[in-house]
PDB file of C-alpha atoms in Angstrom:
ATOM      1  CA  UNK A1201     -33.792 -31.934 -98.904  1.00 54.00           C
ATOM      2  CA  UNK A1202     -32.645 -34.126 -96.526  1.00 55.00           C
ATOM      3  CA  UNK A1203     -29.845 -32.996 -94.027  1.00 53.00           C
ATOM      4  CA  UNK A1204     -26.547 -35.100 -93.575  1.00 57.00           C
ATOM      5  CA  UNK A1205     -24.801 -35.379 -90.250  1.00 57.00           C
ATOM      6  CA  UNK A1206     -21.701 -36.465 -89.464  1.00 56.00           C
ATOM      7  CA  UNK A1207     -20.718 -38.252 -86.203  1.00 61.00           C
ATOM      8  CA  UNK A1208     -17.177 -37.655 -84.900  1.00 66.00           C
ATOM      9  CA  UNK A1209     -15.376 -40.633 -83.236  1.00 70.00           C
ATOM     10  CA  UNK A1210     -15.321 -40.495 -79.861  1.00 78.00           C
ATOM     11  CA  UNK A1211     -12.105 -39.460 -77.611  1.00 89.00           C
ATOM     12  CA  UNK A1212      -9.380 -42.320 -76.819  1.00 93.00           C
ATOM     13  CA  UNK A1213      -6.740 -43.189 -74.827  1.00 93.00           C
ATOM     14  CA  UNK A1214      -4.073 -45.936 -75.009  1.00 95.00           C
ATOM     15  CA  UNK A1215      -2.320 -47.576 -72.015  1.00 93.00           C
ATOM     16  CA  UNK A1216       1.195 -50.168 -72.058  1.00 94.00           C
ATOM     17  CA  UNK A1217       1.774 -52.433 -69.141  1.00 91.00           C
ATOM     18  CA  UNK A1218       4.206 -54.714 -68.847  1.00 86.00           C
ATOM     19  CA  UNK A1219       2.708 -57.501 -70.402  1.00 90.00           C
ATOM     20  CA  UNK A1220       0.109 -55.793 -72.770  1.00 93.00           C
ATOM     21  CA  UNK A1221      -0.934 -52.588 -75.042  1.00 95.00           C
ATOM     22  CA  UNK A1222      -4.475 -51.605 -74.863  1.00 95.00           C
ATOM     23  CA  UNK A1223      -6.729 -48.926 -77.141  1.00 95.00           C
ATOM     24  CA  UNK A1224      -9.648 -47.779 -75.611  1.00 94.00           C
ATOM     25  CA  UNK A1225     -12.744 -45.370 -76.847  1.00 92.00           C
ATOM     26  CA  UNK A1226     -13.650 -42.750 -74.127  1.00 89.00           C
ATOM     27  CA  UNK A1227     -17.070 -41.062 -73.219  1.00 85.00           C
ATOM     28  CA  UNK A1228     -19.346 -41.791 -73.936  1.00 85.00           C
ATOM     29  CA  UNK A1229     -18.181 -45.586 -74.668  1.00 82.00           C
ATOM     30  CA  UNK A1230     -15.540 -46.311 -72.254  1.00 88.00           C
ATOM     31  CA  UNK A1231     -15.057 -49.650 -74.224  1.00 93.00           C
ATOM     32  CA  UNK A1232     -11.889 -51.404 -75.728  1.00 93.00           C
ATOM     33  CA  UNK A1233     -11.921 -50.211 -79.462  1.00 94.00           C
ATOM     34  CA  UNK A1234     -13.546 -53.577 -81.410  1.00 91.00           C
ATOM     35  CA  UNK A1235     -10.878 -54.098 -83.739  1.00 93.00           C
ATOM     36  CA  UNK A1236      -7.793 -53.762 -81.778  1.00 95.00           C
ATOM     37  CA  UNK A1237      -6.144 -56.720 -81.005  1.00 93.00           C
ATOM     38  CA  UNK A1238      -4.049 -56.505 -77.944  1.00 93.00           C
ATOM     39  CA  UNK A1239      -0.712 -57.455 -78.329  1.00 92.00           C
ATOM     40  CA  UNK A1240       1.153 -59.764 -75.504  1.00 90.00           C
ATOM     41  CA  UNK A1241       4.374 -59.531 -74.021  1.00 88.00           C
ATOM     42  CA  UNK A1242       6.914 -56.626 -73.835  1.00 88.00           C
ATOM     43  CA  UNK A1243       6.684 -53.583 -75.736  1.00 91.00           C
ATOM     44  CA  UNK A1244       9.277 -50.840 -75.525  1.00 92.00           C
ATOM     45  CA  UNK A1245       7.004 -47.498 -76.514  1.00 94.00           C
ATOM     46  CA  UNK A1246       3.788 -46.645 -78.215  1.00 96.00           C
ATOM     47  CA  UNK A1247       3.087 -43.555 -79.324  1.00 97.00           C
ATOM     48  CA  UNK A1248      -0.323 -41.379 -81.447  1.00 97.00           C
ATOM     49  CA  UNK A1249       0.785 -39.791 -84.613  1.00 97.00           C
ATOM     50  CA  UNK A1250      -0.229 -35.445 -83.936  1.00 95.00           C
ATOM     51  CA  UNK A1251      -3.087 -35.955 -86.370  1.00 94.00           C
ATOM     52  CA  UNK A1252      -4.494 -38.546 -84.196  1.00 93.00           C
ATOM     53  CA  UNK A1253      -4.844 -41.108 -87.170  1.00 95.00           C
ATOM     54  CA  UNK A1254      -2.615 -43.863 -86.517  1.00 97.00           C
ATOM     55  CA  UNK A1255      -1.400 -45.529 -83.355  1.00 97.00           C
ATOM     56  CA  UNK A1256       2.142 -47.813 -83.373  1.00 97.00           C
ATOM     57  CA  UNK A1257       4.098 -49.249 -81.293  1.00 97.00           C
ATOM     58  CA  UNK A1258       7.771 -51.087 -81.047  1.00 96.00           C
ATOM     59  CA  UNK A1259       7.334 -54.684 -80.029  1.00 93.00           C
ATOM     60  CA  UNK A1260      10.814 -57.177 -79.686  1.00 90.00           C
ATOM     61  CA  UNK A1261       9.504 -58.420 -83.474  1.00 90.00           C
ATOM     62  CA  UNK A1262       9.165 -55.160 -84.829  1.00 94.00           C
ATOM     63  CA  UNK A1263       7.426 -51.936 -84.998  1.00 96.00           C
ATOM     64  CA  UNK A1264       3.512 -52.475 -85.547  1.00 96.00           C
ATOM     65  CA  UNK A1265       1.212 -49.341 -86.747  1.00 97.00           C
ATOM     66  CA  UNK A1266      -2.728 -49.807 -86.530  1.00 97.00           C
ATOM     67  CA  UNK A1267      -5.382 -47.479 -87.892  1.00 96.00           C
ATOM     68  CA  UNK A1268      -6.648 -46.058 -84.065  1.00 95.00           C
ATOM     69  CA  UNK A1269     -10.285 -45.701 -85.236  1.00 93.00           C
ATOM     70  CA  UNK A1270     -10.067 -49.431 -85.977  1.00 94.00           C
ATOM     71  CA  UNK A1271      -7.583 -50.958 -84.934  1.00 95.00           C
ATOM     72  CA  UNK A1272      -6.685 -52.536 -87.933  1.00 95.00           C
ATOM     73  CA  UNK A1273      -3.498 -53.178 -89.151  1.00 95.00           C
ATOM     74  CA  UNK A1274      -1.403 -50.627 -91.624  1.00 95.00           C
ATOM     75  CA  UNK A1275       2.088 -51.478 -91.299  1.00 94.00           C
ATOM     76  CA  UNK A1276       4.897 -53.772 -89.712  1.00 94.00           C
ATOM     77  CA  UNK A1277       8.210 -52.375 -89.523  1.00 95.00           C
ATOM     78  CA  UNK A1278      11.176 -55.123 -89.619  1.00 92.00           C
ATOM     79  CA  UNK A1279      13.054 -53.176 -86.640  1.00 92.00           C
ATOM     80  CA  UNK A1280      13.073 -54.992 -83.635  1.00 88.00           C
ATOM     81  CA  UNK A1281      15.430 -53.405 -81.548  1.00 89.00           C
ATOM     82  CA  UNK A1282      13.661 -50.577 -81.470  1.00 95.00           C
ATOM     83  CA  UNK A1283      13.520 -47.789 -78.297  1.00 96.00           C
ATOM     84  CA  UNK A1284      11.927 -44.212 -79.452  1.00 97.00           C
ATOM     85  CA  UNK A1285       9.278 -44.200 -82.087  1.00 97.00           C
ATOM     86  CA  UNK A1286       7.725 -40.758 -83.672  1.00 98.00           C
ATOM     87  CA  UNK A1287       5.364 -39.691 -86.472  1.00 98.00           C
ATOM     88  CA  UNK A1288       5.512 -36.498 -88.981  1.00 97.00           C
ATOM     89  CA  UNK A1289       2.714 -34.188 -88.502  1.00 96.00           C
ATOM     90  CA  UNK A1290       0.377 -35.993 -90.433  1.00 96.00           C
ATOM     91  CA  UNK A1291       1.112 -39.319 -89.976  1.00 96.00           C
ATOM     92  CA  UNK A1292       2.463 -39.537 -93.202  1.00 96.00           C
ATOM     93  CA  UNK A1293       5.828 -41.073 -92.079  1.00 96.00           C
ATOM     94  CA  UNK A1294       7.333 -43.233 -89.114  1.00 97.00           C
ATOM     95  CA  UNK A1295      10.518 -42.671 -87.696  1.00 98.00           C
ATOM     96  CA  UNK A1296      12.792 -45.041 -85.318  1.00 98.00           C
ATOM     97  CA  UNK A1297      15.301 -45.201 -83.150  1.00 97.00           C
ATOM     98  CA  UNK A1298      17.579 -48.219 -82.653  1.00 96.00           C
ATOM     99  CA  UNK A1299      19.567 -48.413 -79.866  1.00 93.00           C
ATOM    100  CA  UNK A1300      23.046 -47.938 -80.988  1.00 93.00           C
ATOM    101  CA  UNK A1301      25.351 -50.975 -82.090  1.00 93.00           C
ATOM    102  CA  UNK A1302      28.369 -51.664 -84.873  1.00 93.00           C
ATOM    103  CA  UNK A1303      28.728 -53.981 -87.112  1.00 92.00           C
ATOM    104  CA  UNK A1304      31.695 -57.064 -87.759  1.00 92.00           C
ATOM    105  CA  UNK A1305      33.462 -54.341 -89.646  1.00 93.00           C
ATOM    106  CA  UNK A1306      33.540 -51.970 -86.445  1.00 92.00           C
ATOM    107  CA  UNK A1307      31.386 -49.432 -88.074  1.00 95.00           C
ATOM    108  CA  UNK A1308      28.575 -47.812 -86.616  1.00 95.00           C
ATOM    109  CA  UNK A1309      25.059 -49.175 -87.833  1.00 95.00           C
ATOM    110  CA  UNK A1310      22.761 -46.366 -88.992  1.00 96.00           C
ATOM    111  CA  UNK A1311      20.068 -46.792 -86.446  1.00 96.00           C
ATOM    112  CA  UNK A1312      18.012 -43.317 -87.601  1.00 97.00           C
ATOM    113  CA  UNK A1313      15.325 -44.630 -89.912  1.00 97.00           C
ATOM    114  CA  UNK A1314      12.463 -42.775 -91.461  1.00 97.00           C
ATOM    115  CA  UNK A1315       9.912 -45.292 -93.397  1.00 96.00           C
ATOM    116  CA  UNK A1316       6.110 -44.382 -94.850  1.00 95.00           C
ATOM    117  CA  UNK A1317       3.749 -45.029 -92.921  1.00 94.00           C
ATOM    118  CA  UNK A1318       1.153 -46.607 -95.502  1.00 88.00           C
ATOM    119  CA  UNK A1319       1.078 -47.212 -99.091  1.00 80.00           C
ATOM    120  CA  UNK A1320       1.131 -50.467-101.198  1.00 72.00           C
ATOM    121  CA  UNK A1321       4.064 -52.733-101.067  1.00 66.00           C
ATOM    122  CA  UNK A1322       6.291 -54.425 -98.338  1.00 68.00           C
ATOM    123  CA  UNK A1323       7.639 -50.786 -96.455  1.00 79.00           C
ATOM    124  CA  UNK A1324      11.480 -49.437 -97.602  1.00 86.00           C
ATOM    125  CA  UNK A1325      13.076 -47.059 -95.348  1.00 93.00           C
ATOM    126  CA  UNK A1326      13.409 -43.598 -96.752  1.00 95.00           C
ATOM    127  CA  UNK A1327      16.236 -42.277 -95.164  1.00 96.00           C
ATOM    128  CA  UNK A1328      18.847 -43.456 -92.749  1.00 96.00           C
ATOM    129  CA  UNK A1329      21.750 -42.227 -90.400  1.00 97.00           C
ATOM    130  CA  UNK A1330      23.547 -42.717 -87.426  1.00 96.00           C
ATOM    131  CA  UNK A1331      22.357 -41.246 -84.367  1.00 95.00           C
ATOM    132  CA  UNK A1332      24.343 -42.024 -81.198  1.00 93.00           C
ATOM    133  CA  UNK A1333      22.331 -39.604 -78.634  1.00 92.00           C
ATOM    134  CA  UNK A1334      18.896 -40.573 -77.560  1.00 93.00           C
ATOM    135  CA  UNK A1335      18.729 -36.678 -76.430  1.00 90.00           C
ATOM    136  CA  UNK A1336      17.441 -34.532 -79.449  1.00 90.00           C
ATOM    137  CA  UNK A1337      17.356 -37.945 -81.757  1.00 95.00           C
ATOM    138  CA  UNK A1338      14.268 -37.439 -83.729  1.00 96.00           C
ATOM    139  CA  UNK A1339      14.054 -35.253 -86.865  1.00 97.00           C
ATOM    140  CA  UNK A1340      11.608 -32.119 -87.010  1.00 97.00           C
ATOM    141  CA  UNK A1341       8.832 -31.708 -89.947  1.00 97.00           C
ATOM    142  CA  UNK A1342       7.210 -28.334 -91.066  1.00 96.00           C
ATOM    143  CA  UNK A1343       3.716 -28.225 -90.625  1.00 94.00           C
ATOM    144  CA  UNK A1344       2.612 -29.408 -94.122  1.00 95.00           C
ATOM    145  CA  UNK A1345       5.403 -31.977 -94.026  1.00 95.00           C
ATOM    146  CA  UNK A1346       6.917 -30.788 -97.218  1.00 95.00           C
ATOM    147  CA  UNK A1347      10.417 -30.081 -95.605  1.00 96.00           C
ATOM    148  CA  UNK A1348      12.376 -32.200 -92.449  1.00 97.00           C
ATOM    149  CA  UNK A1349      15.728 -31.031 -90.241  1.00 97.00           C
ATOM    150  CA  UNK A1350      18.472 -33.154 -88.328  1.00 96.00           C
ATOM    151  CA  UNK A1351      20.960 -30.849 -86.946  1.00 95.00           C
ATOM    152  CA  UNK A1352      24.803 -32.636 -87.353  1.00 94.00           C
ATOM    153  CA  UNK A1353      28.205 -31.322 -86.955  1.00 93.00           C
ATOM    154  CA  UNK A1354      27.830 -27.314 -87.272  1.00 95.00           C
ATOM    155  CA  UNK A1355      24.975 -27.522 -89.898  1.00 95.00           C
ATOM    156  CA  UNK A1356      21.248 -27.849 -89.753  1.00 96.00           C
ATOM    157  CA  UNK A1357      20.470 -30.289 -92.949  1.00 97.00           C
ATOM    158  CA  UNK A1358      17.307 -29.593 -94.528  1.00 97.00           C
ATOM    159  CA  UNK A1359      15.943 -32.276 -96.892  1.00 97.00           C
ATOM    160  CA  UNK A1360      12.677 -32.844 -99.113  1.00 97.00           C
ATOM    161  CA  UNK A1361      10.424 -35.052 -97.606  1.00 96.00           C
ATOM    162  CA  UNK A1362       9.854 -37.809-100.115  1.00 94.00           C
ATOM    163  CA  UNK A1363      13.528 -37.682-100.850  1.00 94.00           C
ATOM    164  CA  UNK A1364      16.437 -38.422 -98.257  1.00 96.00           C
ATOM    165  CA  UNK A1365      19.346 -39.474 -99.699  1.00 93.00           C
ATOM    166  CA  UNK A1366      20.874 -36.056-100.321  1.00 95.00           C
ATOM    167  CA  UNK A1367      20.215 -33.183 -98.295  1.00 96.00           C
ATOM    168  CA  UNK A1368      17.858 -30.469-100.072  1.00 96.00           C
ATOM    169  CA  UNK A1369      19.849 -27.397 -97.997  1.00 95.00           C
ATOM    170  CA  UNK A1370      22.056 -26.633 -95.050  1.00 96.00           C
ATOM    171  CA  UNK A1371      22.351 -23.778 -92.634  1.00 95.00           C
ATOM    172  CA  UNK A1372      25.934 -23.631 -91.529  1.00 95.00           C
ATOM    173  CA  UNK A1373      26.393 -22.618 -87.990  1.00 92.00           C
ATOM    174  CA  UNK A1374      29.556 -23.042 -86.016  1.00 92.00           C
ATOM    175  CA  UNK A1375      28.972 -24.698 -82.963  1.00 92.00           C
ATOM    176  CA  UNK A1376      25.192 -25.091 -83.548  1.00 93.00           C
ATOM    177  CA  UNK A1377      24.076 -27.730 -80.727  1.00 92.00           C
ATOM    178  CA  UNK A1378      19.876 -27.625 -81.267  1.00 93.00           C
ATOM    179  CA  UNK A1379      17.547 -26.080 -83.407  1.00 95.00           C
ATOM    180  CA  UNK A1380      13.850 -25.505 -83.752  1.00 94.00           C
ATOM    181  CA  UNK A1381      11.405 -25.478 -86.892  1.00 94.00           C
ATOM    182  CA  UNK A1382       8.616 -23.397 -86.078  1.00 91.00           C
ATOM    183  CA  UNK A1383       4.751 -24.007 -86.305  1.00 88.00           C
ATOM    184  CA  UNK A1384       2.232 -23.084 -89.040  1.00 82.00           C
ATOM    185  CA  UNK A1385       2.792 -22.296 -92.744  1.00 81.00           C
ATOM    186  CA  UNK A1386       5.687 -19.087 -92.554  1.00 82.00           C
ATOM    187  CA  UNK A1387       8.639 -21.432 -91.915  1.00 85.00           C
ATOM    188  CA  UNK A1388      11.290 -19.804 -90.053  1.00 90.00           C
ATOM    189  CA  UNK A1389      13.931 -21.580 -87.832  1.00 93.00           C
ATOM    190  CA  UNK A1390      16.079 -21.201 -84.591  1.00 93.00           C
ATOM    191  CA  UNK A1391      19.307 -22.387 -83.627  1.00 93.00           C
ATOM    192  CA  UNK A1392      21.135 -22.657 -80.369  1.00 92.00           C
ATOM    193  CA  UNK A1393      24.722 -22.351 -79.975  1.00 91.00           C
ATOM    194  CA  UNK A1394      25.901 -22.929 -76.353  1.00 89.00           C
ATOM    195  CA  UNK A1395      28.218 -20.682 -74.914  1.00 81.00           C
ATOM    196  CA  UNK A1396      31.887 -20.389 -75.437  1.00 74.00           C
ATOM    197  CA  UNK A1397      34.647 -19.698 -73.126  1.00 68.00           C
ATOM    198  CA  UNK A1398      33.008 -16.181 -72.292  1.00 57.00           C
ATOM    199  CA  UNK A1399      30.947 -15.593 -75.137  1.00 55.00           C
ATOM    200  CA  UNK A1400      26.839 -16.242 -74.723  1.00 56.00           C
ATOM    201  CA  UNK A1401      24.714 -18.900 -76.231  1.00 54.00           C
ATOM    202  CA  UNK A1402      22.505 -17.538 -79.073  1.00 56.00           C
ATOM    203  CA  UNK A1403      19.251 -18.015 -80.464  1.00 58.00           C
ATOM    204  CA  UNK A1404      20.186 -17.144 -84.786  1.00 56.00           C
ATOM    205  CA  UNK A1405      17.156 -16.842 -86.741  1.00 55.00           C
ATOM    206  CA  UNK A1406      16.345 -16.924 -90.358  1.00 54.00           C
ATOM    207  CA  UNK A1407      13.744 -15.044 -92.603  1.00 50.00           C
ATOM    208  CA  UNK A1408       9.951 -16.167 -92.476  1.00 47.00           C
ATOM    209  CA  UNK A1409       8.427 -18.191 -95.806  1.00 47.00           C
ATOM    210  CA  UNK A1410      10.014 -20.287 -97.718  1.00 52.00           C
ATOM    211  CA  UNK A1411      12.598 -22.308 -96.508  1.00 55.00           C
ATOM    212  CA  UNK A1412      16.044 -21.442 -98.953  1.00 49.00           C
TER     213      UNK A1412
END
């Protein structure tokens, strides 16, 4: 019988100057990746999704996401202004961060966008907010992306996934100024409240499993 082997793709790296954004395959290649087309002019960010499957980044046009074994193309994002860019923990979903603006009605635009990252079909955004803080802006994922968390206004909002209009659950918490989601299957979360007058900051954790 004969055997099977599979090869693994070799290590990268990416680099972003001021007038380009380059992908290139390590040892034992050390060559740009074939596919990749580099992209002139000025970026603002690039960033690897965690699984190491997709590579984007936000462009004055837009945000552009390639396939980083490629380098071929898997999305364009029609947000061109921009500044912080993050994945889930699979790559499953792209979330930006535009820099924040109002608009001719004096209202704040909601500049917190969270869009799939491939699929079939011109991309939607699946969720949107306002986020005026480029400190703690980005929302956090459990491992196997079924649940995400923004903290607001003395809450932590928990919503599903594939579903952010309405949030899913909320953990009330007076004060609460940053929270944490933490790693691996037996979801459990942390939440900081900073100190009051002469009270201490605390750390307030829930129960491990299922997130309720």
């Amino acid at each position: 019988m004969a055997s099977t082997t599979t090869t693994a793709p070799p290590p990268q790296f990416a680099f972003r100057t001021l007038k380009e954004i380059g992908l290139t395959d390590a040892a034992p290649l050390y060559a740009p990746v074939p596919g990749f087309t580099r992209p002139q002019g000025n970026s603002r960010c690039c960033i690897y999704s965690p699984c190491g499957r997709y590579f984007a980044w936000a462009a004055t046009d837009g945000v552009h996401v390639v396939d980083s074994a490629s380098g071929a193309p898997v999305a364009e994002l029609p947000v061109p202004n921009v500044y912080e860019l993050a994945f889930s923990p699979r790559g499953s979903y792209v979330i930006t961060w535009e820099r924040p603006s109002k608009d001719e009605a004096g209202d704040a635009v909601k500049n917190l966008k969270v869009w799939r990252t491939a699929g079939e079909g011109e991309r939607t955004v699946l969720g949107r907010w306002v986020q005026k803080s480029q400190t703690g802006w980005n929302l956090q994922y459990t491992a196997d992306e079924k649940y995400c968390a923004r903290v607001v206004t003395n809450e932590v909002q928990f919503y599903e996934s594939h579903e952010l209009g309405v949030p899913w659950n909320r953990l009330r918490a007076e004060g609460v100024a940053d929270f944490a989601l933490s790693p691996g299957n037996n979801n459990s979360v942390a939440v900081f409240i900073p100190q009051r007058k002469v009270s201490w900051g605390f750390l307030l954790y829930t129960g491990r499993g299922e997130l309720t």
